[in-house]
Coordinates of C-alpha atoms in Angstrom, one line a residue:
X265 CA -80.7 -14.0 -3.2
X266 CA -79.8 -13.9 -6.9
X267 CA -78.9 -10.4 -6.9
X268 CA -76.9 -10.7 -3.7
X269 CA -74.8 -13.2 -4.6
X270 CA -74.4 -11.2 -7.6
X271 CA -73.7 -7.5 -6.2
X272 CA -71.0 -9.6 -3.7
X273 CA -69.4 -10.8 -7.0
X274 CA -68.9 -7.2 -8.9
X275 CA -66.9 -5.8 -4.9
X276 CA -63.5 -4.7 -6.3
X277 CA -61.1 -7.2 -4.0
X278 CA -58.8 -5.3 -2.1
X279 CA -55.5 -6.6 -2.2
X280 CA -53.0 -5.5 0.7
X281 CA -49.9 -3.8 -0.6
X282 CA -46.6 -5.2 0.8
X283 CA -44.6 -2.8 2.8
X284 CA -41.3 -1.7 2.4
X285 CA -38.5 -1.0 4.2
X286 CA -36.3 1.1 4.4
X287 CA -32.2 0.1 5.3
X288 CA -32.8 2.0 8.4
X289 CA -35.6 0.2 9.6
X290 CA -34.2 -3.3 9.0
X291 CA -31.4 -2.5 11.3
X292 CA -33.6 -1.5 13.9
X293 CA -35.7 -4.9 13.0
X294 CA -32.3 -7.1 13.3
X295 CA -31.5 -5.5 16.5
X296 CA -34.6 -6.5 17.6
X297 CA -34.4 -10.0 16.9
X298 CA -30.9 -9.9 18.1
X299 CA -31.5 -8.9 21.4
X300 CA -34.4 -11.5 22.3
X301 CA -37.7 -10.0 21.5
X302 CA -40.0 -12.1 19.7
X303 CA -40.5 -12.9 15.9
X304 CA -44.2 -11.9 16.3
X305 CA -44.2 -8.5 18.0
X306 CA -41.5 -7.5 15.7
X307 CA -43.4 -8.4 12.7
X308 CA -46.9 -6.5 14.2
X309 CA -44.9 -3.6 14.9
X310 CA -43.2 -3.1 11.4
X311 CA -47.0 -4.0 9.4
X312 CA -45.0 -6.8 8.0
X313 CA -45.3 -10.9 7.7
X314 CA -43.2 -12.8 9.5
X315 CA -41.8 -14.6 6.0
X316 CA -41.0 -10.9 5.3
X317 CA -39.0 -10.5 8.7
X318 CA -37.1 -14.2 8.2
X319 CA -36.2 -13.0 4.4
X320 CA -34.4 -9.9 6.3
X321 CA -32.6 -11.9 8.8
X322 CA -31.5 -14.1 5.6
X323 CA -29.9 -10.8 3.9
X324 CA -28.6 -9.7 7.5
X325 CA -25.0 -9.4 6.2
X326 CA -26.2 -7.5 2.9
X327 CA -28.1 -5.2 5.2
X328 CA -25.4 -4.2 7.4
X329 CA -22.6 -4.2 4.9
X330 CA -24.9 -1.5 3.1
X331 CA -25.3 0.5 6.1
X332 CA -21.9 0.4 8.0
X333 CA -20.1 1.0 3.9
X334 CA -22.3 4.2 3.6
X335 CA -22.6 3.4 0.1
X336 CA -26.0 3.8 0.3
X337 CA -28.7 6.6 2.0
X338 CA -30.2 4.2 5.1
X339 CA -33.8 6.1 3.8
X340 CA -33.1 3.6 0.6
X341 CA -35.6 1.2 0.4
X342 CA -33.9 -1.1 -2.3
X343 CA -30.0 -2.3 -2.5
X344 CA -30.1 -2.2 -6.3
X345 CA -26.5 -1.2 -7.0
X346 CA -25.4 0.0 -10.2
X347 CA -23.6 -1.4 -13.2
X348 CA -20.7 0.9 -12.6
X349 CA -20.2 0.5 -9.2
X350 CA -16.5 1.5 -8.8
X351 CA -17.3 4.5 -10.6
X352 CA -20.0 5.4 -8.4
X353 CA -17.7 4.5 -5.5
X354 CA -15.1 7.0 -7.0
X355 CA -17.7 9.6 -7.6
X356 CA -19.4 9.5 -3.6
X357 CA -15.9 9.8 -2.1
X358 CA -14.4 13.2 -4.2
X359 CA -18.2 14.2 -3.3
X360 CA -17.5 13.5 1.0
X361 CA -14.3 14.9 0.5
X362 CA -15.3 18.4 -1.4
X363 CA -18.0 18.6 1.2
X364 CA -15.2 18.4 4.0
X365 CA -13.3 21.0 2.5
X366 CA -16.7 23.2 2.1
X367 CA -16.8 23.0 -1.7
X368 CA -19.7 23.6 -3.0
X369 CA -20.9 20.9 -5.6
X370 CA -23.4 20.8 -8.2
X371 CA -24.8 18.8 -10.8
X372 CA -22.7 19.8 -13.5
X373 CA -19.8 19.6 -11.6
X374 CA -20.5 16.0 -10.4
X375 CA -21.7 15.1 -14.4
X376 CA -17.8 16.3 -15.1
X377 CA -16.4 14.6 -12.3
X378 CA -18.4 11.6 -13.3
X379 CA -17.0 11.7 -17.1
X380 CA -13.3 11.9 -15.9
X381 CA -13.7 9.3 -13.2
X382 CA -15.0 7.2 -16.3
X383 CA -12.9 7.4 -18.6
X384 CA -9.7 6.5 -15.9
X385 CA -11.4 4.1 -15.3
X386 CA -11.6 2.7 -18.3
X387 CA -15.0 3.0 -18.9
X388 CA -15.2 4.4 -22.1
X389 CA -18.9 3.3 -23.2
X390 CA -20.0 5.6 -20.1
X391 CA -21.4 9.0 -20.5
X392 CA -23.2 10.6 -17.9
X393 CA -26.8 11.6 -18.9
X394 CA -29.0 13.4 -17.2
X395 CA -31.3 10.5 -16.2
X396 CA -27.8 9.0 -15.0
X397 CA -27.5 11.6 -12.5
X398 CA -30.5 11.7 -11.0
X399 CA -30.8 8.2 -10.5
X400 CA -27.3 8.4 -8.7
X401 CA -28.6 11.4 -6.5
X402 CA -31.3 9.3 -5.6
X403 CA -29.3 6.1 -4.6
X404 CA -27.1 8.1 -2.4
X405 CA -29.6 10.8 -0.9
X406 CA -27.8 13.5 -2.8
X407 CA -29.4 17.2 -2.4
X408 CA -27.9 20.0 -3.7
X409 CA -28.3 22.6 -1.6
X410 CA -27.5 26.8 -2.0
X411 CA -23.9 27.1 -0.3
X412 CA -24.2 29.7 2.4
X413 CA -22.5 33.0 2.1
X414 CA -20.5 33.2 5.3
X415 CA -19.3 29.7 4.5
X416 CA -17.6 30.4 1.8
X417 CA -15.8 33.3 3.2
X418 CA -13.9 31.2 5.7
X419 CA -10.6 30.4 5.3
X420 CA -9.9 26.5 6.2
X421 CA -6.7 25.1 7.3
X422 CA -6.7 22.2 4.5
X423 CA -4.2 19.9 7.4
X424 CA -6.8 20.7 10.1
X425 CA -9.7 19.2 7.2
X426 CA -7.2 16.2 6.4
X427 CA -7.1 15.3 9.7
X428 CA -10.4 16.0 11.5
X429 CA -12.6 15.0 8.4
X430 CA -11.0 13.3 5.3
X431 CA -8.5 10.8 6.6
X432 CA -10.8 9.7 9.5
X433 CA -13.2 9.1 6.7
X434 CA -10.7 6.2 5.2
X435 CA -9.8 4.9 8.5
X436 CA -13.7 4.5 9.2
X437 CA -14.2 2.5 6.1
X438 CA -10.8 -0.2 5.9
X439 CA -9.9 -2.2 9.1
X440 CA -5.7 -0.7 9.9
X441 CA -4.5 -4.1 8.4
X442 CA -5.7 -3.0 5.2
X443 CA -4.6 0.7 5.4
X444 CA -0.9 1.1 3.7
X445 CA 1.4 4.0 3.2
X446 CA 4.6 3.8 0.4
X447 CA 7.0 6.0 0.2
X448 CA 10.3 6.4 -1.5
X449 CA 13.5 7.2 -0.6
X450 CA 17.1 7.0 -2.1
X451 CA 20.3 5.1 -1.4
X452 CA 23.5 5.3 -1.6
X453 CA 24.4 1.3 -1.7
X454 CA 28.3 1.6 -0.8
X455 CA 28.9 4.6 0.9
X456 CA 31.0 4.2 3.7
X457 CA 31.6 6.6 6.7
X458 CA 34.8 7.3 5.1
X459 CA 33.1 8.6 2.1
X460 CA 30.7 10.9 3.7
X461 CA 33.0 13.8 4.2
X462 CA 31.8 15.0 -0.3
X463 CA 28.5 14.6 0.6
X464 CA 28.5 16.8 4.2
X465 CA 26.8 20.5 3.5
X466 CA 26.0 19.1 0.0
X467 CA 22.1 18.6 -1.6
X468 CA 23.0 14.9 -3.4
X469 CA 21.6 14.7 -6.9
X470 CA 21.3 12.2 -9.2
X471 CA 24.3 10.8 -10.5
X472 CA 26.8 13.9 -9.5
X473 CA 27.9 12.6 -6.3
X474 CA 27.7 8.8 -6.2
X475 CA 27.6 6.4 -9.0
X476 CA 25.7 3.8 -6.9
X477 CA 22.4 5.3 -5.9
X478 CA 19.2 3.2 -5.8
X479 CA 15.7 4.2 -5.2
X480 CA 13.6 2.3 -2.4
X481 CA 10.0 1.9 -1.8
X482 CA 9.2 1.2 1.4
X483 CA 5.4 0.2 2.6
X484 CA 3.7 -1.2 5.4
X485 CA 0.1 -1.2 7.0
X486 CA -0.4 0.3 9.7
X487 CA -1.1 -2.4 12.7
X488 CA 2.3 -3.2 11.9
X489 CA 1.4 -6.6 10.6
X490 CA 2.2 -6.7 7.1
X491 CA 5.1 -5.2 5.0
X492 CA 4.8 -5.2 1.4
X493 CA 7.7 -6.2 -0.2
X494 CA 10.8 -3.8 -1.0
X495 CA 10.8 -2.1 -4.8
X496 CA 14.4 -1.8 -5.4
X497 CA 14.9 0.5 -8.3
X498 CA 18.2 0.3 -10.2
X499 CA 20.4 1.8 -13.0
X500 CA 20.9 -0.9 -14.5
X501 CA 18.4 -3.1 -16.1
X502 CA 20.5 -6.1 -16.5
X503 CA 23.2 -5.8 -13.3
X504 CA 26.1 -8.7 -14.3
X505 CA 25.5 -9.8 -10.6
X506 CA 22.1 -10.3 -11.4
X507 CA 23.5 -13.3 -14.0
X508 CA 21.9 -16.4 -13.6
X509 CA 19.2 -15.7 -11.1
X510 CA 15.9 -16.5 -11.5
X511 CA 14.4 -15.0 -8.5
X512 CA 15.5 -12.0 -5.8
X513 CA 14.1 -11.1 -2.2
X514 CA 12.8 -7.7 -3.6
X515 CA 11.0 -6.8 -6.7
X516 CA 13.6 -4.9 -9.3
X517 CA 12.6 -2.5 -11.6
X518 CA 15.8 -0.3 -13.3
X519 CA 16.1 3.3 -15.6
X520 CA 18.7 5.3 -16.2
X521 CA 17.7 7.5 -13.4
X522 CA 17.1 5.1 -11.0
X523 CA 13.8 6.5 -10.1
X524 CA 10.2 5.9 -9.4
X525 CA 8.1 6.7 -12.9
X526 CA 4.5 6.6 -13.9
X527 CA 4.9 3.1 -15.9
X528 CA 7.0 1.6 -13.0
X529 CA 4.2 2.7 -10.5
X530 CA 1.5 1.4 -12.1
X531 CA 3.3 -2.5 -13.2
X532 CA 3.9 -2.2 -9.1
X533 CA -0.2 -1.2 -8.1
X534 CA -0.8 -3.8 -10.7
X535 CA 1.3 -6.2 -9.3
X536 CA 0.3 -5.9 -5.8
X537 CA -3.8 -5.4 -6.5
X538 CA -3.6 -9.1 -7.7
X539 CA -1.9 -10.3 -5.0
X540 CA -4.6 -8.5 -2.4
X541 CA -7.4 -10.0 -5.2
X542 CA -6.4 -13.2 -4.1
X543 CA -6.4 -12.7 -0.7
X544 CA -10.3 -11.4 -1.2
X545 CA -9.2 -7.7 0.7
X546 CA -10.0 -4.2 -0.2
X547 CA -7.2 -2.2 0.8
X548 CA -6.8 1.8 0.7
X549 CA -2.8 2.5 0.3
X550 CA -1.9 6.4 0.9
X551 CA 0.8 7.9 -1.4
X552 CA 2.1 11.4 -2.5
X553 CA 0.7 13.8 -5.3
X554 CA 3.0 13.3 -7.8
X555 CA 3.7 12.9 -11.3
X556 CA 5.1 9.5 -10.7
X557 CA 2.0 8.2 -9.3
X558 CA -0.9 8.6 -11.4
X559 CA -4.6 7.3 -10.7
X560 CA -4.0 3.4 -12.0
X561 CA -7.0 2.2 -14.1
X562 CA -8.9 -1.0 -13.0
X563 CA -7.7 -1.7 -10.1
X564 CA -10.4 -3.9 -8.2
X565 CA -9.0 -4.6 -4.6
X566 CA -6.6 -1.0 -3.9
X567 CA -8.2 1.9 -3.6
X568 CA -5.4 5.2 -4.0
X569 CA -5.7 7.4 -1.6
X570 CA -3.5 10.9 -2.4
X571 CA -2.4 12.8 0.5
X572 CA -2.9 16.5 -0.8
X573 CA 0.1 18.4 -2.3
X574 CA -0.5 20.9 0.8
X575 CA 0.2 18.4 3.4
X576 CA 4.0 18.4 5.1
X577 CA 5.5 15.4 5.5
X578 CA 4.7 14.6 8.5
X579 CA 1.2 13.1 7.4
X580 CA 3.4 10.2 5.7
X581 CA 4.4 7.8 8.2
X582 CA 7.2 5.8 6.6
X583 CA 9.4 9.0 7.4
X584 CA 8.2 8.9 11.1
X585 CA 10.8 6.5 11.9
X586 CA 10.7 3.3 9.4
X587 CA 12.7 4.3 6.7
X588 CA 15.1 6.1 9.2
X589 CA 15.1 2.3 11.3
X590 CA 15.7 0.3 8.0
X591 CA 18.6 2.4 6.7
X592 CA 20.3 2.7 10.2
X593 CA 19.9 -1.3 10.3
X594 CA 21.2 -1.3 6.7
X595 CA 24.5 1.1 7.5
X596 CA 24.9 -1.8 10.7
X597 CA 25.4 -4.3 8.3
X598 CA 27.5 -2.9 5.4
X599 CA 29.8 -1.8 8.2
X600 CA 30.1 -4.7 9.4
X601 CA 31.3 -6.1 6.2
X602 CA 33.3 -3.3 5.6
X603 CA 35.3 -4.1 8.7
X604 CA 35.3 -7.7 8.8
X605 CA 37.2 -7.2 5.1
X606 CA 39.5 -4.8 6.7
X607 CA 40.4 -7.6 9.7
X608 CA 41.0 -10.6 7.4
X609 CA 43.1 -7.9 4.9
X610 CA 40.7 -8.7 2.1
X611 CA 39.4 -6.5 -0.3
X612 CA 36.2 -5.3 0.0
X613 CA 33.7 -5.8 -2.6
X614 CA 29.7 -5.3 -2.1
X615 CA 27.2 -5.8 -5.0
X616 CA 24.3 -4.7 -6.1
X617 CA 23.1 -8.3 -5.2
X618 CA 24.8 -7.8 -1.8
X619 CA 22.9 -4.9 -1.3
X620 CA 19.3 -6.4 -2.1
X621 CA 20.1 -9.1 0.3
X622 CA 21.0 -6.9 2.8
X623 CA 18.0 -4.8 2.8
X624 CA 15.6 -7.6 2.8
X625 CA 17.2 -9.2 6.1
X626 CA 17.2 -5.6 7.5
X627 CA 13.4 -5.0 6.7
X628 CA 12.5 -8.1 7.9
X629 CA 13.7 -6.9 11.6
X630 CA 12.0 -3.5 11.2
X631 CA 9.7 -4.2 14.3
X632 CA 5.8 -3.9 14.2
X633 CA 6.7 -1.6 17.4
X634 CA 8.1 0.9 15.3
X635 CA 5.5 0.6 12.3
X636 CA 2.9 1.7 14.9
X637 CA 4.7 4.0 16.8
X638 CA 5.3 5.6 12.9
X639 CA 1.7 5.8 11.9
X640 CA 0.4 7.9 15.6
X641 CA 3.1 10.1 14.9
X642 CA 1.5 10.7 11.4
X643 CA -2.0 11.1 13.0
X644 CA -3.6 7.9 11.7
X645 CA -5.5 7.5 14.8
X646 CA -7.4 4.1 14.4
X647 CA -11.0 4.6 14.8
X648 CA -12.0 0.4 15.2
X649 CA -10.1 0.3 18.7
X650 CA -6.5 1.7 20.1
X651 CA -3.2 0.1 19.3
X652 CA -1.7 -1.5 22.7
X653 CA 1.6 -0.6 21.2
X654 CA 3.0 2.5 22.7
X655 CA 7.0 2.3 22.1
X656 CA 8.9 1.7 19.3
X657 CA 12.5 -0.1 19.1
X658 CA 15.6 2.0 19.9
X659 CA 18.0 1.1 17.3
X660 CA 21.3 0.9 18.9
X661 CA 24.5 -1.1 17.6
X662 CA 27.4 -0.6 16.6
X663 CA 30.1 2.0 18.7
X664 CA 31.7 3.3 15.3
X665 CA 34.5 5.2 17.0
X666 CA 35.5 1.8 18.9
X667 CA 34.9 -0.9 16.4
X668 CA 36.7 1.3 13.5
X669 CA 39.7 2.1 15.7
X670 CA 39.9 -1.7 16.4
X671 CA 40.1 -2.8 12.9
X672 CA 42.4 0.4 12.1
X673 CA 40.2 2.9 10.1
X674 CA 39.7 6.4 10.8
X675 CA 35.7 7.3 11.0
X676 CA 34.8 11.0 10.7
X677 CA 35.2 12.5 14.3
X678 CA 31.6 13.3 15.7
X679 CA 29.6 11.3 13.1
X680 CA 26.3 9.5 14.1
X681 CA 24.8 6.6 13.3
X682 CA 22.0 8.4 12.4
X683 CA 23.7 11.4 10.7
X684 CA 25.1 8.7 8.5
X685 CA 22.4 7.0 7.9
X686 CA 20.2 10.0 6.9
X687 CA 22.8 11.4 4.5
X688 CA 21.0 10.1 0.9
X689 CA 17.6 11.5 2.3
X690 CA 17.7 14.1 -0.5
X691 CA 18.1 12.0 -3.4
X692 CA 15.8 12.5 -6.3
X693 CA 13.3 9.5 -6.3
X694 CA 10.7 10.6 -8.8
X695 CA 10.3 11.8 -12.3
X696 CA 8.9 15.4 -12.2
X697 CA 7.4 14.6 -15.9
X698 CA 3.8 13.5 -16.4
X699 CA 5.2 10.6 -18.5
X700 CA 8.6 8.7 -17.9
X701 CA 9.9 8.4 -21.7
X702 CA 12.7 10.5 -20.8
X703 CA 13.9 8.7 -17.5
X704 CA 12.4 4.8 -18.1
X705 CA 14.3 2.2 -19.9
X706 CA 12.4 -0.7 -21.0
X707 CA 12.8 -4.1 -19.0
X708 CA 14.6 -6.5 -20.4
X709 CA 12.7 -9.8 -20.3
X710 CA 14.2 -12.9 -18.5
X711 CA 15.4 -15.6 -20.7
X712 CA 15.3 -19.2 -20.3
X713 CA 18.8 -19.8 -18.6
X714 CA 18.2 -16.4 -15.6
X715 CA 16.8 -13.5 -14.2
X716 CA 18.4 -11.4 -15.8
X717 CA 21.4 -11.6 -18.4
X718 CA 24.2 -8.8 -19.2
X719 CA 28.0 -8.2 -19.8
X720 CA 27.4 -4.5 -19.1
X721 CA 30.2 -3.1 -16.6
X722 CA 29.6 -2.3 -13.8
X723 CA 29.3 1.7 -12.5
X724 CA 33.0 2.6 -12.1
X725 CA 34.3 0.4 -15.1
X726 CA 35.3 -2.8 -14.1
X727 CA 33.4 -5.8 -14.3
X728 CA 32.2 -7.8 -11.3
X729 CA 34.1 -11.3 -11.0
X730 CA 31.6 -13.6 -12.1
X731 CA 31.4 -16.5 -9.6
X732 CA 30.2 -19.9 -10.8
X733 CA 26.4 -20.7 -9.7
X734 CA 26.9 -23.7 -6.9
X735 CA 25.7 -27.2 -8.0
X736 CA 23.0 -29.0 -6.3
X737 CA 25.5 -31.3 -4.9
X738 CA 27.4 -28.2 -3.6
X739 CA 24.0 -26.7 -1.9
X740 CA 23.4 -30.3 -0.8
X741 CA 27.0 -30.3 1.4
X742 CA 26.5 -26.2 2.3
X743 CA 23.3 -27.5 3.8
X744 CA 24.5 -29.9 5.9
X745 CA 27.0 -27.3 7.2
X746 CA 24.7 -25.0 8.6
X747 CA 22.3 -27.8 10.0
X748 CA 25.8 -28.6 11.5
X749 CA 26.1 -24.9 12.7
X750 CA 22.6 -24.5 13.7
X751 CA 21.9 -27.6 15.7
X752 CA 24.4 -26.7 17.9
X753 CA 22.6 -23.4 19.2
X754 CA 19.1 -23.3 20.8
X755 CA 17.1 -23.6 17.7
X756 CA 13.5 -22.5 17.4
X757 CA 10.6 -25.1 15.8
X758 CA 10.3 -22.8 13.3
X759 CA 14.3 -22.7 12.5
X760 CA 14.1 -26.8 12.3
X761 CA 11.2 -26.3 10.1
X762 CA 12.5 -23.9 7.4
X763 CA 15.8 -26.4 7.0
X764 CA 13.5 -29.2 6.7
X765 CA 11.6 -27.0 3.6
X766 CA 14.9 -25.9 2.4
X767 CA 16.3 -29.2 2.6
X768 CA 13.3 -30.5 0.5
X769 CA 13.4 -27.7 -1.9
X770 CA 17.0 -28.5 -2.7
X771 CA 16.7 -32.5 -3.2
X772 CA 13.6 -31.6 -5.5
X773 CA 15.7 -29.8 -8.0
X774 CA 17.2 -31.8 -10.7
X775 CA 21.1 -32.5 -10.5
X776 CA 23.1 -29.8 -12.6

């Protein structure tokens, strides 16, 4: 009995390896659960405990964020992500999108790739080893593979790729609320239908034609829900109808050129990947290939997505229709003023101020309608449902003929609201240098008593008559006027609710 008990002793105990998973197969197992079928069966069919199965349903959102992201192969076993995972990030999607565009890719090439990605990144301790690489080919599933012959000798239509493989690709992985498209355009801040007859049959330039030219950058997502705010680009860095002002409806930047630069692009993508940071989204915002918009560094909540240089523009839906809707709603009202001046045989004067004010009412009333109907005619297809929207607003207003004959001005015979509003649509808005030294003036920085400060001139010489700033008692008495004025239409809850906040904004201010 001795020796029994000691030959059981010296049997090697054989321990039962846990099984792993793969992503795949923990889908499958959530599914299960998911539909009804029991715990037990599920854990008997998979060789796996059932504390094993409950740990998976714990890490259900981890699990499906891992598969439906594609950031990882769904043969993975493990969700180990790397230390440099917005490199990595960067790296998988130039790798999707040379494979959409049939370009062969190997390791050296994705170990250059890698080192470039890094160092825009700002990731300057990296260096991509070999051990680095394979360890990323394994996360991802990567196999290099010999590119076949006849492949290669087949000329692709780079559009028909954007559009069948690369930008559904985006629109798979960002929700349309959180897919944007900027653009700029230029502006011509004061020109009248009176003045249009020097710029008719004419390519306008910088500064030849028109003194007061201002670049726009326009920018919306594309369920029509959210428009980022207007990036009015000046001359003038420190406009003497900016004097006194602390804060403006639009975010001002200013050079001598009045255009969109590398510096001014990326203070903007900084600006605006803080303000989606605190809103905890990952947005993907589409722009042009150019020199004024470079790949920003560290940006943790935009992702940049660059339409290729190839593209026409019809891929870029703010020129679809809501640029063309915000300038025809702009020409609306500066005509308007233009007139009213004319009837009560006062001179008329318009601002630069004027002008920011004007464009933030009129891009508040650009329509979600028209956003949508914008980004279909650019081919962004949503791929997480269809858009119930199916027409855009039809800008009409004002008869120009009639209204200018009744205040006694002569228009130019035949001219559209449209042709008149589309006349600055080939203003220079970007600097065709890699850097903007030659175009960008520094910012002035805001001082304690305003905005901005200056006794520069204005454009044609003369200085703007400096108004006094209104004192609280003033604003106080204004107030009470338009509650007046208001309360005696049919006003909205939410119209009774912005006076209320205006009304408390104002009595919290100390008396000046």
């Amino acid at each position: 009995m001795a020796e029994a008990s000691a030959d059981a002793s010296t049997l090697p105990v054989t321990v039962k390896k846990k099984k792993s998973l793969s992503i795949e197969e923990k889908i499958d197992i959530i599914n299960a659960v998911e539909s009804g079928k029991k715990k037990a069966e599920i854990a008997a069919e998979y060789g796996i405990k059932k504390n094993s199965l409950s740990s998976i349903m714990k890490n259900k959102d981890k699990v499906l964020e891992a598969f439906e992201s594609l950031r990882f192969d769904p043969k993975r076993k493990r969700l180990r992500t790397a230390f440099y995972t917005d490199l990595e990030e960067a790296l998988m999607r130039w790798y999707r999108i040379a494979q959409c565009l049939n370009v062969p890719v190997n390791g050296p090439m994705l170990r250059l790739k890698a080192n470039d990605f890094a160092q825009k990144l700002g990731h300057n301790d990296f260096k991509c080893s070999n051990g680095w690489l394979d360890r990323f080919k394994s996360r991802y599933g990567l196999v290099f593979r010999a590119q076949p012959i006849e492949a290669t000798g087949v000329s692709v239509d780079p559009s028909t790729v954007w559009y069948q493989n690369v930008l559904p690709y985006y629109l798979n992985d960002y929700h349309p609320k959180n897919v944007f498209n900027i653009k700029e355009t230029g502006l011509l801040y004061r020109m009248l239908p009176t003045n249009t007859f020097a710029f008719k049959g004419e390519t306008c330039s910088v500064g030849k034609l028109c003194k007061d030219r201002i670049t726009l950058v326009v920018g919306t997502n594309m369920d029509g829900s959210e428009k980022l705010p207007l990036l009015v680009i000046g001359k003038k860095r420190n406009p003497h109808c900016f004097k006194g002002l602390k804060s403006l409806p639009v975010c001002y930047e200013a050079n001598r050129m009045a255009w969109m630069t590398s510096d001014v692009f990326e203070q903007w993508m900084q600006k605006l990947d803080e303000k989606f940071q605190a809103q905890q989204r990952r947005v993907v915002i589409f722009v042009e290939s150019f020199p004024a918009h470079p790949e920003v560094k560290n940006l943790k909540s935009i992702e940049l997505a660059f339409f290729p240089s190839c593209l026409s523009s019809k891929c870029i839906a703010m020129k679809q229709g809501i640029i063309k809707s915000l300038k025809i709603k702009y020409r609306h009202c500066l005509i308007k003023k233009f007139l009213s001046s004319v009837e009560g045989s006062k001179e008329f004067t318009f601002s630069l101020l004027d002008a920011v004010d004007t464009l933030h009412l009129c891009w508040r009333a650009v329509t979600p309608e028209t956003i949508v109907k914008s980004y279909e005619e650019a081919g962004f297809k949503s791929q997480k449902g269809e858009s119930d929207v199916t027409s855009a607003e039809k800008d009409t207003g004002l008869d120009l003929v009639a209204d200018a004959l009744g205040a006694g001005v002569e228009f130019p015979e035949g001219l559209s609201i449209e042709e008149y509003a589309a006349l600055d649509d080939d203003l220079e808005t970007c600097e065709a240098a890699p850097n903007g030294e030659s175009v960008c003036t520094k910012e002035s920085k805001s001082d304690e008593t305003g905005f901005y400060t200056s006794d520069e001139e204005d454009d044609d010489g003369s200085p703007e008559t400096e108004l006094p700033l209104p004192s609280k008692s003033e604003a106080i008495t204004a107030l009470d006027t338009l509650k007046k004025f208001l309360r005696s239409q049919d006003m909205n809850d939410g119209l009774q609710n912005s006076l209320a906040d205006l009304e408390n904004f104002i009595n919290s201010l100390s008396p000046k």
